[in-house]
Coordinates of C-alpha atoms and ligand atoms in Angstrom, one line a residue:
M162 CA 6.7 -1.9 -4.0
C163 CA 10.1 -2.2 -5.0
G164 CA 11.7 -1.8 -8.4
I165 CA 13.9 -3.6 -9.7
F166 CA 16.1 -3.2 -13.6
A167 CA 18.4 -5.8 -15.2
Y168 CA 20.8 -5.5 -18.1
T169 CA 22.6 -7.6 -20.1
G170 CA 24.1 -6.0 -23.1
N171 CA 27.4 -6.2 -25.8
K172 CA 27.5 -2.9 -26.6
G173 CA 30.7 -2.5 -24.7
K174 CA 28.7 -0.2 -22.3
E175 CA 29.5 -0.7 -18.0
A176 CA 26.5 -2.5 -16.5
G177 CA 27.2 -0.7 -13.1
G178 CA 26.7 3.0 -14.5
V179 CA 23.4 2.2 -16.2
L180 CA 22.0 0.3 -13.5
L181 CA 22.6 2.9 -11.3
D182 CA 21.4 5.3 -13.9
G183 CA 18.3 3.0 -13.7
L184 CA 18.0 2.7 -9.9
L185 CA 17.5 6.5 -9.5
S186 CA 15.2 6.9 -11.7
L187 CA 13.0 3.7 -10.0
E188 CA 13.9 5.8 -6.5
Y189 CA 10.1 6.6 -5.9
R190 CA 9.5 2.7 -5.6
G191 CA 11.7 2.3 -2.6
Y192 CA 14.3 3.6 -0.6
D193 CA 14.9 1.8 2.7
S194 CA 18.1 0.0 0.8
A195 CA 19.8 -0.4 -2.3
G196 CA 21.4 -3.2 -4.0
I197 CA 23.8 -4.4 -7.5
F198 CA 25.2 -7.8 -8.6
T199 CA 27.7 -8.1 -11.9
P200 CA 28.9 -11.5 -12.4
E201 CA 32.6 -9.8 -12.6
S202 CA 32.3 -8.2 -9.2
G203 CA 29.6 -10.0 -7.0
S204 CA 27.4 -8.1 -4.8
V205 CA 27.2 -4.4 -3.2
R206 CA 24.2 -3.3 -1.0
S207 CA 23.7 -0.7 1.4
P208 CA 20.9 0.6 3.5
G209 CA 19.3 3.6 2.5
A210 CA 19.0 4.9 -1.2
V211 CA 21.0 5.1 -4.4
A212 CA 23.7 7.3 -3.5
E213 CA 24.3 5.2 -0.5
L214 CA 25.2 2.6 -2.7
R215 CA 27.0 4.3 -5.0
K216 CA 29.4 5.3 -2.3
K217 CA 30.4 1.7 -1.4
M218 CA 30.9 0.8 -5.0
P219 CA 34.5 0.3 -5.4
K220 CA 35.7 2.0 -8.5
D221 CA 36.8 -1.2 -10.1
F222 CA 33.6 -2.7 -9.8
A223 CA 32.8 -4.1 -13.4
G224 CA 30.3 -5.6 -15.4
K225 CA 28.8 -6.4 -18.8
S226 CA 25.3 -7.5 -17.5
G227 CA 23.5 -7.2 -13.8
I228 CA 20.6 -7.0 -11.9
A229 CA 19.6 -4.3 -9.3
H230 CA 17.3 -3.8 -6.6
L231 CA 15.4 -1.1 -4.7
R232 CA 13.9 -1.8 -1.2
W233 CA 10.2 -1.2 0.0
A234 CA 10.7 -3.5 2.8
T235 CA 7.9 -6.1 3.7
H236 CA 9.4 -8.9 5.7
G237 CA 13.2 -7.5 7.6
E238 CA 14.1 -4.9 8.8
P239 CA 15.6 -2.3 6.0
T240 CA 19.3 -3.0 7.1
E241 CA 22.5 -4.7 4.4
K242 CA 22.1 -7.8 5.5
N243 CA 18.5 -7.9 4.0
A244 CA 18.9 -5.5 1.2
H245 CA 19.0 -7.6 -2.5
P246 CA 20.2 -8.9 -4.6
H247 CA 20.7 -12.4 -2.4
G248 CA 22.6 -15.2 -2.9
S249 CA 22.7 -18.6 -2.7
C250 CA 25.1 -21.0 -0.8
D251 CA 27.7 -20.7 -3.1
G252 CA 27.4 -17.5 -4.2
E253 CA 26.5 -18.5 -7.9
I254 CA 23.0 -17.7 -8.1
W255 CA 21.3 -14.0 -7.4
V256 CA 18.2 -12.7 -7.2
V257 CA 16.3 -9.7 -7.2
H258 CA 12.7 -9.8 -6.3
N259 CA 9.5 -7.4 -5.7
G260 CA 7.0 -8.9 -4.2
I261 CA 6.2 -11.4 -1.6
I262 CA 6.8 -14.8 -1.0
E263 CA 4.0 -16.3 1.1
N264 CA 4.8 -20.0 1.8
F265 CA 8.3 -18.3 2.7
K266 CA 8.1 -20.0 5.9
E267 CA 8.0 -23.5 5.1
L268 CA 10.2 -23.5 2.0
K269 CA 13.1 -22.1 4.4
A270 CA 12.3 -25.0 7.0
K271 CA 12.7 -27.4 4.7
L272 CA 15.7 -26.1 3.4
E273 CA 17.6 -25.8 6.1
R274 CA 17.2 -29.3 6.2
A275 CA 18.8 -29.8 3.6
G276 CA 21.6 -28.0 4.6
H277 CA 21.1 -24.4 3.8
T278 CA 22.4 -21.6 4.9
F279 CA 20.4 -18.2 5.1
S280 CA 21.4 -15.4 5.8
S281 CA 18.7 -12.6 5.3
D282 CA 15.5 -12.3 7.0
T283 CA 13.7 -11.9 3.9
D284 CA 10.9 -14.0 1.7
T285 CA 13.0 -13.5 -1.0
E286 CA 16.2 -15.6 0.1
V287 CA 14.0 -18.9 -0.2
L288 CA 14.6 -18.4 -3.9
T289 CA 17.7 -18.5 -4.3
H290 CA 18.3 -21.5 -2.3
L291 CA 15.6 -23.5 -4.1
I292 CA 16.9 -22.7 -7.4
E293 CA 20.1 -23.9 -6.4
E294 CA 18.2 -26.9 -4.5
H295 CA 16.9 -27.9 -8.0
L296 CA 20.2 -27.6 -9.8
K297 CA 20.9 -30.5 -8.2
H298 CA 18.5 -32.8 -10.5
E299 CA 17.5 -30.3 -13.1
K300 CA 19.9 -30.1 -16.7
S301 CA 19.5 -26.6 -16.8
F302 CA 19.4 -23.5 -14.5
E303 CA 16.8 -22.4 -16.2
K304 CA 15.0 -25.6 -15.5
A305 CA 15.7 -24.9 -11.8
A306 CA 14.2 -21.9 -11.8
L307 CA 11.5 -23.0 -13.2
A308 CA 11.4 -25.5 -10.9
A309 CA 11.4 -23.4 -8.2
L310 CA 8.9 -20.9 -9.0
N311 CA 6.4 -23.5 -9.8
E312 CA 7.2 -24.8 -6.1
V313 CA 6.7 -20.9 -4.5
R314 CA 3.0 -19.1 -4.1
G315 CA 2.5 -15.4 -3.8
T316 CA 3.6 -12.3 -5.6
Y317 CA 6.6 -12.0 -8.0
G318 CA 8.5 -10.1 -9.9
I319 CA 12.2 -11.3 -10.4
A320 CA 15.2 -11.0 -12.4
L321 CA 17.5 -13.8 -11.8
Q322 CA 21.1 -14.3 -12.4
Y323 CA 23.2 -17.3 -12.8
K324 CA 27.4 -16.7 -12.5
K325 CA 28.0 -19.2 -15.3
E326 CA 26.2 -17.7 -17.3
P327 CA 26.5 -14.6 -17.7
D328 CA 25.3 -12.1 -19.9
R329 CA 21.8 -14.5 -19.4
I330 CA 19.1 -13.3 -17.3
I331 CA 15.5 -14.7 -16.3
A332 CA 12.9 -12.6 -15.5
A333 CA 9.2 -14.0 -14.1
R334 CA 6.0 -12.0 -13.1
M335 CA 3.0 -13.2 -10.7
G336 CA 1.3 -10.4 -9.6
S337 CA 4.2 -7.7 -9.5
P338 CA 4.4 -5.9 -13.3
I339 CA 7.7 -6.5 -15.4
V340 CA 8.7 -5.0 -18.6
L341 CA 11.6 -6.3 -20.7
G342 CA 12.9 -3.6 -22.9
L343 CA 14.5 -4.6 -26.7
G344 CA 17.6 -2.6 -27.8
D345 CA 20.0 -3.5 -30.4
G346 CA 22.6 -5.5 -28.8
E347 CA 21.0 -4.8 -25.6
H348 CA 18.0 -5.6 -23.3
F349 CA 16.7 -4.9 -19.7
I350 CA 14.4 -6.2 -17.4
A351 CA 12.4 -3.6 -14.6
S352 CA 9.8 -3.1 -12.8
D353 CA 8.2 -0.5 -14.9
P354 CA 9.7 1.5 -18.3
T355 CA 11.2 4.3 -16.2
P356 CA 15.1 3.1 -16.6
I357 CA 14.6 1.0 -20.0
L358 CA 13.4 4.3 -21.7
P359 CA 16.5 6.3 -21.4
H360 CA 17.9 3.0 -24.0
T361 CA 15.0 2.1 -26.2
R362 CA 11.4 2.9 -26.7
K363 CA 10.6 -1.4 -27.6
V364 CA 9.1 -3.0 -24.4
V365 CA 7.3 -5.7 -23.8
F366 CA 4.7 -6.2 -20.7
L367 CA 4.7 -9.5 -19.1
E368 CA 1.8 -11.5 -18.2
D369 CA 1.0 -13.1 -14.7
G370 CA 2.8 -16.8 -14.8
E371 CA 5.0 -15.7 -17.8
V372 CA 8.8 -16.5 -18.3
A373 CA 11.4 -14.3 -20.0
V374 CA 14.9 -15.1 -20.8
I375 CA 17.0 -12.4 -22.2
S376 CA 20.7 -12.1 -23.6
P377 CA 21.7 -9.3 -25.4
D378 CA 20.7 -10.2 -28.8
G379 CA 17.3 -11.7 -27.8
H380 CA 14.4 -12.7 -25.5
R381 CA 12.3 -16.0 -25.6
I382 CA 8.7 -15.7 -23.0
F383 CA 7.5 -18.7 -22.0
K384 CA 5.0 -19.9 -19.4
L385 CA 5.3 -21.6 -15.9
D386 CA 4.5 -24.6 -17.9
S387 CA 7.1 -24.2 -20.6
T388 CA 4.7 -23.1 -23.4
K389 CA 6.2 -20.3 -25.7
V390 CA 4.4 -16.9 -26.3
K391 CA 4.2 -15.1 -28.7
R392 CA 4.4 -11.4 -27.7
D393 CA 4.6 -8.0 -30.1
A394 CA 6.5 -5.0 -28.8
T395 CA 4.5 -2.1 -28.0
D396 CA 5.8 1.1 -28.5
I397 CA 5.9 3.7 -25.7
D398 CA 5.6 7.6 -25.7
W399 CA 5.7 8.3 -22.4
S400 CA 8.1 10.7 -20.8
A401 CA 10.5 9.1 -17.8
E402 CA 8.7 11.2 -15.5
A403 CA 5.0 9.4 -17.1
A404 CA 6.4 6.1 -16.5
Q405 CA 7.3 6.7 -12.7
K406 CA 3.5 7.1 -12.3
G407 CA 2.2 4.5 -14.7
G408 CA 0.7 6.8 -17.2
Y409 CA -0.9 8.9 -14.7
E410 CA -0.8 12.4 -14.5
H411 CA 0.0 12.8 -10.7
F412 CA 0.9 10.7 -7.8
M413 CA -1.9 11.0 -6.0
L414 CA -4.5 9.2 -9.2
K415 CA -2.1 6.3 -9.3
E416 CA -2.4 5.5 -5.4
I417 CA -5.9 5.9 -5.3
M418 CA -6.0 3.2 -8.2
E419 CA -3.9 1.1 -6.5
G420 CA -6.5 1.0 -4.0
P421 CA -7.6 -3.0 -4.8
E422 CA -4.0 -4.2 -5.4
V423 CA -3.4 -2.2 -1.9
I424 CA -6.3 -3.9 -0.1
E425 CA -5.2 -7.1 -1.3
N426 CA -1.6 -6.8 -0.1
T427 CA -2.8 -6.0 3.1
L428 CA -5.2 -9.1 3.8
R429 CA -2.4 -11.6 2.5
G430 CA -2.1 -14.8 4.1
R431 CA -3.7 -12.5 6.7
L432 CA -7.0 -14.2 7.1
I433 CA -7.7 -17.5 8.0
P434 CA -11.9 -17.9 6.1
E435 CA -12.9 -21.2 6.5
K436 CA -12.3 -20.7 10.6
G437 CA -13.2 -16.7 10.9
L438 CA -10.0 -15.5 12.0
A439 CA -7.4 -13.2 11.4
K440 CA -3.7 -14.3 11.2
L441 CA -1.4 -11.5 12.3
G442 CA 2.0 -12.9 13.2
G443 CA 3.6 -9.3 13.9
L444 CA 1.2 -10.1 17.1
E445 CA 1.4 -13.7 17.8
T446 CA 4.6 -12.7 20.5
V447 CA 2.1 -10.2 22.6
A448 CA -1.2 -12.2 22.0
K449 CA -1.8 -13.5 25.4
Q450 CA -0.6 -10.1 27.2
L451 CA -3.8 -8.7 24.4
E452 CA -6.1 -11.0 26.5
K453 CA -5.1 -9.4 29.3
I454 CA -6.2 -5.7 28.3
D455 CA -9.1 -3.5 29.2
R456 CA -8.6 -0.9 27.4
I457 CA -6.8 0.6 24.1
I458 CA -5.7 4.0 22.7
I459 CA -5.3 4.6 19.3
V460 CA -2.8 7.5 18.6
A461 CA -2.4 9.2 15.4
C462 CA -2.1 12.6 13.6
G463 CA -4.4 13.7 10.2
T464 CA -5.8 11.0 7.9
A465 CA -4.7 8.2 10.3
S466 CA -6.1 10.1 12.8
Y467 CA -10.0 9.5 10.8
A468 CA -8.4 5.6 10.3
A469 CA -7.8 5.3 14.3
Q470 CA -11.4 7.1 15.1
V471 CA -13.3 4.2 12.2
G472 CA -11.6 1.8 14.2
E473 CA -12.6 2.7 17.5
Y474 CA -16.1 2.4 16.3
M475 CA -15.0 -1.4 14.6
L476 CA -13.3 -2.6 17.9
E477 CA -15.8 -1.2 20.5
E478 CA -18.5 -2.7 18.4
H479 CA -17.3 -6.3 17.6
A480 CA -14.0 -7.0 19.7
R481 CA -16.7 -5.2 22.9
I482 CA -13.1 -3.2 24.4
P483 CA -13.2 0.3 25.3
V484 CA -11.3 2.3 22.9
E485 CA -10.1 6.0 22.9
V486 CA -8.8 8.2 19.6
E487 CA -6.6 10.8 21.2
I488 CA -4.4 13.3 18.3
G489 CA -0.2 12.6 18.8
S490 CA -0.1 16.5 19.6
E491 CA -2.2 16.4 22.5
F492 CA -2.1 12.8 24.7
R493 CA 1.7 13.5 26.0
Y494 CA 0.2 17.1 27.2
K495 CA -2.7 15.7 29.3
K496 CA -1.6 13.8 31.8
P497 CA -3.6 10.7 30.4
V498 CA -4.7 7.9 32.6
V499 CA -2.5 4.6 30.9
N500 CA -1.4 1.7 33.1
E501 CA 0.0 -1.8 32.3
R502 CA -3.6 -3.2 31.1
T503 CA -4.2 -0.5 28.5
A504 CA -2.9 -1.0 24.7
V505 CA -1.5 2.2 22.9
L506 CA -2.4 1.7 19.0
A507 CA -0.2 3.7 17.2
I508 CA -1.3 4.4 13.6
S509 CA 1.2 6.1 11.1
Q510 CA 1.8 5.8 7.8
S511 CA 5.5 6.8 7.6
G512 CA 6.3 5.7 11.0
E513 CA 8.0 8.7 11.7
T514 CA 5.2 11.2 12.5
L515 CA 7.1 12.8 16.0
D516 CA 3.8 13.5 17.6
T517 CA 2.7 9.9 17.2
L518 CA 6.0 8.9 18.0
E519 CA 6.2 10.7 21.3
A520 CA 2.6 9.2 22.3
V521 CA 4.3 6.1 22.0
R522 CA 7.1 6.8 24.6
E523 CA 4.3 8.7 26.7
G524 CA 2.2 5.0 26.4
K525 CA 5.5 3.2 27.5
R526 CA 6.9 5.1 30.7
H527 CA 3.6 4.4 31.8
G528 CA 4.2 0.7 31.5
A529 CA 1.5 0.2 28.3
L530 CA 2.0 -2.3 25.8
T531 CA 2.5 -0.8 22.7
L532 CA 1.1 -1.3 19.0
G533 CA 1.9 -0.2 15.6
I534 CA 0.4 -0.2 12.4
V535 CA 2.8 1.4 10.2
N536 CA 3.2 1.5 6.6
A537 CA 7.3 1.9 6.4
V538 CA 8.7 -1.3 7.8
G539 CA 11.9 -0.9 10.1
S540 CA 10.6 2.7 10.6
T541 CA 11.2 4.4 14.0
I542 CA 7.8 3.6 15.1
A543 CA 7.7 0.1 13.9
R544 CA 11.1 -0.5 15.9
E545 CA 9.8 1.7 19.6
T546 CA 6.6 -0.5 19.7
D547 CA 5.8 -3.9 21.3
A548 CA 4.6 -5.9 18.8
G549 CA 2.6 -4.6 14.8
V550 CA 0.9 -5.0 12.2
Y551 CA 2.4 -4.0 8.4
N552 CA 0.2 -2.5 5.7
H553 CA 1.9 -3.5 2.9
A554 CA 0.2 -0.2 1.0
G555 CA 3.6 0.0 -1.1
P556 CA 5.3 3.8 -1.0
E557 CA 2.8 6.5 -0.7
V558 CA 4.6 9.1 -2.9
S559 CA 1.7 11.7 -2.9
V560 CA 1.8 14.2 0.2
A561 CA -1.9 13.0 0.7
S562 CA -2.9 9.8 2.4
T563 CA -4.9 8.1 0.2
K564 CA -3.7 4.6 -0.3
A565 CA -2.7 4.2 3.0
F566 CA -5.8 5.3 4.5
L567 CA -7.4 2.2 3.2
S568 CA -4.3 -0.2 4.2
Q569 CA -5.3 1.0 7.5
L570 CA -9.0 0.4 7.7
T571 CA -8.1 -2.9 6.4
A572 CA -4.9 -3.8 8.8
L573 CA -7.9 -2.3 11.8
A574 CA -10.6 -4.9 10.3
L575 CA -8.2 -7.6 10.7
F576 CA -7.0 -6.8 14.5
T577 CA -10.7 -6.2 15.3
I578 CA -11.0 -10.0 14.1
F579 CA -8.2 -11.4 15.9
L580 CA -9.0 -9.4 19.2
G581 CA -12.6 -10.1 18.6
R582 CA -11.9 -13.6 18.0
Q583 CA -10.6 -13.8 21.3
R584 CA -13.0 -11.7 23.3
G585 CA -16.5 -13.7 22.2
M586 CA -17.2 -12.8 18.5
T587 CA -18.4 -15.9 17.0
A588 CA -16.4 -18.5 14.3
A589 CA -19.9 -16.7 11.8
Q590 CA -19.0 -13.1 12.7
G591 CA -15.3 -13.5 11.9
K592 CA -16.4 -15.5 9.1
E593 CA -18.8 -13.1 7.6
I594 CA -16.0 -10.1 8.0
A595 CA -13.7 -12.3 6.4
R596 CA -15.7 -12.6 3.4
A597 CA -16.4 -9.5 2.9
L598 CA -13.0 -7.8 3.1
K599 CA -12.0 -10.8 0.3
E600 CA -14.5 -8.5 -1.9
L601 CA -13.5 -5.3 -1.3
P602 CA -11.0 -5.3 -3.6
K603 CA -13.6 -5.8 -7.0
K604 CA -15.7 -3.0 -5.2
I605 CA -13.2 -0.8 -5.2
Q606 CA -12.4 -1.7 -8.6
A607 CA -16.1 -1.4 -9.7
I608 CA -16.1 2.7 -8.0
L609 CA -12.8 3.3 -9.8
D610 CA -14.1 2.4 -12.8
T611 CA -16.5 5.3 -12.6
K612 CA -13.8 8.0 -11.8
E613 CA -14.7 10.1 -15.1
E614 CA -18.5 10.4 -13.5
I615 CA -16.6 12.0 -10.2
Q616 CA -14.5 14.3 -12.5
K617 CA -17.7 15.7 -14.1
L618 CA -19.1 16.5 -10.4
A619 CA -15.8 17.9 -9.8
K620 CA -16.2 20.1 -12.2
K621 CA -19.6 21.0 -11.6
Y622 CA -18.7 22.2 -7.9
A623 CA -15.5 23.7 -8.9
H624 CA -16.3 27.1 -8.2
A625 CA -17.6 26.8 -4.7
R626 CA -15.7 28.2 -1.9
D627 CA -17.0 25.9 1.4
F628 CA -17.9 22.4 1.9
L629 CA -19.7 20.4 4.3
Y630 CA -19.4 17.1 4.7
I631 CA -21.4 15.0 6.8
G632 CA -21.8 11.4 7.8
R633 CA -22.9 9.1 10.7
K634 CA -21.5 6.5 12.8
Y635 CA -18.9 4.7 10.7
N636 CA -18.3 7.0 8.0
Y637 CA -18.6 10.4 10.5
P638 CA -14.7 10.0 10.4
I639 CA -15.1 9.7 6.8
A640 CA -16.3 13.6 6.5
Y641 CA -13.6 14.4 8.3
E642 CA -11.2 12.5 6.3
G643 CA -13.5 13.4 3.2
A644 CA -12.6 17.2 3.7
I645 CA -8.6 17.3 4.8
K646 CA -8.3 15.7 1.7
L647 CA -10.1 18.5 -0.4
K648 CA -8.6 21.3 2.0
E649 CA -5.4 20.0 1.8
I650 CA -4.6 19.6 -2.3
S651 CA -7.5 22.9 -3.2
Y652 CA -6.9 25.1 -0.4
I653 CA -10.7 25.7 0.1
H654 CA -12.4 25.6 3.4
A655 CA -14.2 22.2 4.0
E656 CA -15.5 21.7 7.0
G657 CA -16.5 17.5 8.4
C658 CA -19.0 16.9 10.8
G659 CA -21.1 14.5 12.2
A660 CA -24.4 14.8 10.4
G661 CA -26.4 15.0 14.0
E662 CA -23.9 17.5 15.2
M663 CA -24.8 19.8 12.3
K664 CA -28.3 21.6 14.1
H665 CA -25.4 22.5 17.2
G666 CA -23.8 24.8 14.7
P667 CA -22.6 23.8 11.6
I668 CA -26.0 24.4 9.9
A669 CA -26.0 28.0 10.1
M670 CA -23.6 27.8 7.4
I671 CA -25.7 26.5 4.7
D672 CA -27.0 28.0 1.7
E673 CA -27.5 27.7 -1.8
N674 CA -23.5 28.6 -2.2
F675 CA -22.7 26.0 0.2
P676 CA -22.3 22.6 -0.9
T677 CA -22.5 19.1 0.9
M678 CA -21.2 15.5 0.8
A679 CA -23.2 13.8 2.5
I680 CA -21.7 10.2 2.7
A681 CA -25.5 7.9 3.4
P682 CA -24.9 4.3 2.5
K683 CA -27.9 2.0 3.5
D684 CA -27.0 0.9 7.1
S685 CA -28.2 1.8 10.6
M686 CA -28.1 5.7 10.2
Y687 CA -29.6 5.8 6.8
E688 CA -33.1 6.9 8.1
K689 CA -31.3 9.4 10.3
M690 CA -29.1 10.8 7.6
I691 CA -31.8 11.5 5.1
S692 CA -33.5 12.9 8.3
N693 CA -30.1 15.3 8.0
I694 CA -30.1 15.7 4.1
H695 CA -33.6 17.2 4.3
E696 CA -32.3 20.2 6.3
I697 CA -30.0 21.1 4.2
K698 CA -32.4 21.1 1.6
A699 CA -34.5 23.1 3.6
R700 CA -31.9 25.9 3.9
K701 CA -31.4 25.5 -0.6
G702 CA -27.8 24.0 0.6
P703 CA -26.8 21.6 -2.8
V704 CA -26.6 18.4 -2.0
I705 CA -24.0 15.4 -3.2
A706 CA -24.7 12.1 -1.9
V707 CA -22.5 9.4 -1.4
A708 CA -24.9 6.3 -1.5
T709 CA -25.6 2.7 -1.7
E710 CA -26.1 1.3 -5.3
G711 CA -29.7 0.6 -5.9
D712 CA -30.5 3.2 -3.2
K713 CA -33.3 5.2 -5.8
E714 CA -35.2 7.2 -2.7
I715 CA -31.9 9.7 -2.0
A716 CA -31.8 10.5 -5.9
K717 CA -34.9 12.3 -5.3
L718 CA -33.4 14.1 -2.2
A719 CA -30.2 15.4 -3.0
D720 CA -29.1 17.1 -6.1
D721 CA -26.3 14.9 -7.2
V722 CA -25.7 10.7 -6.1
I723 CA -22.4 8.8 -6.3
Y724 CA -22.8 5.2 -6.1
V725 CA -20.6 2.5 -4.2
P726 CA -21.5 -1.3 -4.1
E727 CA -22.8 -2.4 -0.4
T728 CA -20.8 -3.8 2.3
L729 CA -21.0 -4.6 5.5
E730 CA -21.3 -1.3 7.7
M731 CA -18.3 -1.6 9.5
L732 CA -16.7 -1.8 6.0
S733 CA -18.2 0.9 4.6
P734 CA -16.1 3.5 5.3
I735 CA -13.4 1.7 2.9
L736 CA -15.6 1.9 -0.1
N737 CA -17.2 5.6 0.7
V738 CA -13.6 7.5 0.9
V739 CA -12.6 6.5 -1.9
P740 CA -15.3 9.2 -4.7
L741 CA -13.8 11.4 -2.1
Q742 CA -10.7 10.8 -2.6
L743 CA -11.2 11.1 -6.3
F744 CA -13.5 14.1 -6.5
A745 CA -10.8 16.2 -4.3
Y746 CA -8.4 14.8 -6.9
Y747 CA -10.3 16.1 -9.7
F748 CA -11.2 19.6 -7.8
A749 CA -8.0 20.2 -7.6
K750 CA -6.7 19.7 -10.7
E751 CA -9.8 21.7 -11.9
K752 CA -8.1 24.4 -10.0
G753 CA -4.7 23.9 -11.6
L754 CA -2.7 23.0 -8.5
N755 CA 0.4 20.9 -7.4
V756 CA -2.1 17.9 -6.6
D757 CA 1.2 15.7 -5.6
R758 CA 3.2 18.3 -3.5
P759 CA 0.8 21.1 -1.4
R760 CA 2.1 24.4 -0.2
N761 CA 2.7 24.6 3.5
L762 CA 2.8 20.6 3.4
A763 CA 5.2 17.6 3.9
K764 CA 4.5 14.3 4.2
S765 CA 5.9 13.4 6.7
V766 CA 6.2 15.7 9.7
T767 CA 8.8 15.1 12.4
V768 CA 8.6 17.8 13.6
E769 CA 6.2 19.1 16.7
Ligands
M6R1062 O1 2.6 9.5 8.3 P1 1.6 9.3 9.3 O2 0.4 8.6 8.8 O3 2.0 9.4 10.6 O4 1.7 11.4 8.3 C1 0.2 11.3 9.4 C2 -0.5 12.4 9.2 O5 0.4 13.4 8.6 C3 -0.3 12.3 7.3 O6 -2.0 11.5 7.4 C4 -2.1 13.7 7.1 O7 -2.9 14.3 7.3 C5 -1.5 13.7 5.4 N1 -1.2 14.3 4.8 C6 -3.5 13.5 4.6 O8 -3.5 13.0 4.1

């Protein structure tokens, strides 16, 4: 997720100021690097957020139109050379992009053979060179841009500017949002309405496969095949803050609702379903070393450590390699037994959690191969590990981690196929997991569509002061994750517990005021879970069950049931956690608490 903003006007405004203000309001979409271009003054780019860009801009930076960008890095480190806008060889064509061009490697190779020189490591830069190439044969910039867009695969929300036509800007959308702002003598393009709202409330949302051209006095929309599109403008009554949250009340809800898109982004270009293989570019350099390791230690903290525990079950069952999970804050103090046949895998959304980072360094000191599953590109853990897999979940603003957790589990499933196929997993097994992974986005959407039901449940139980969460096997870590979500944003006592372990202590707490959330899908542990639920009911404990669609038996036993679609047992945590995230969200909202910024917590814990 990056932020783009473009402006063209004849009202005498300085585009530089308009664009910088717009970027500031978009900063929640990315803060790895920022950049700006106007035909009059050229481009200025800087690593870091908008304040850094502002410092670098010369006092005489001028222009009546321009494009600007905030980057959340996906391909290439968050450096100045990788910051947008990117230009063509002749410096005439400039682009800002949000999304991923999947076939950029083949396009880049073709363009390099045709004599183009690239100056960044990004996928985005192929766009300008491709348009430059098409401009050799096409009659107009617009036609060349269309030809290029018809050649790329992947997702994009873009704004393009051509120096020779300074007051026209082209936008296009495929998978990444684009909105046009229609003003009087000025027009805008942005990733969402936030930067447009101070100027006009009249907007037009582009749909996938649509292209738009704006100039100070108007706009046109057409499809990739040039057919005209007529679309009425919408009047937006959101505040700028609501617009940043996509109209949701909190970032946490917005990020939970992004689940289907996040899984698609984590999977994009990484599965070869017909062969039952996972293609993880970031692990290619260490693929041979991975064949030789005999043990994996996964290091992580908090929510990431619960993803790690699910990963342990996935990897041991399907890749047949011993896995241990270590809490980052403990690992380096316990004199771990690690050698060059060990892989230390760090899981971290921020890539900056100090304890996880120190655990990686400890692994390195002992000669281990170090790997990362990290969301923030170019973060310290991403840089210090030997190889890794990026989540591609986009920035997570809410302190409570939700969408990053889904992407961590998805990346672990991909890693399981990758490693499993090196170690005896059959193509048929690989295909089965790949197929099930591809079905997850629509299944998550089906759960999200029941959010009003979950909200009602949260209201019903909002009086509770304590909660027990239980699960077994793959859903044992999900019990802990459900509990941490509730306690960190609601400040109530919530305990995660392996359902089989309950009899060894926690069941003593159960009475009619102590509800239990039981994660009980129809899998290999179903009968055992049913017995555990009976034990709670025998002590008058209220039970909410998270169960598989169509399971009528559980409805007779539990007080309330949240149904989720069926999937493979190893992937069921990815679905089962979603209602728990929604339940925690609505529970805290019911209590009127600051959901996105809970007391005493920081998004990234960079101290011991
Ligand atoms: O950035 P990281 O993934 O390394 O962060 C790890 C934990 O601090 C984090 O998951 C924390 O537990 C969340 N607030 C939980 O929602």
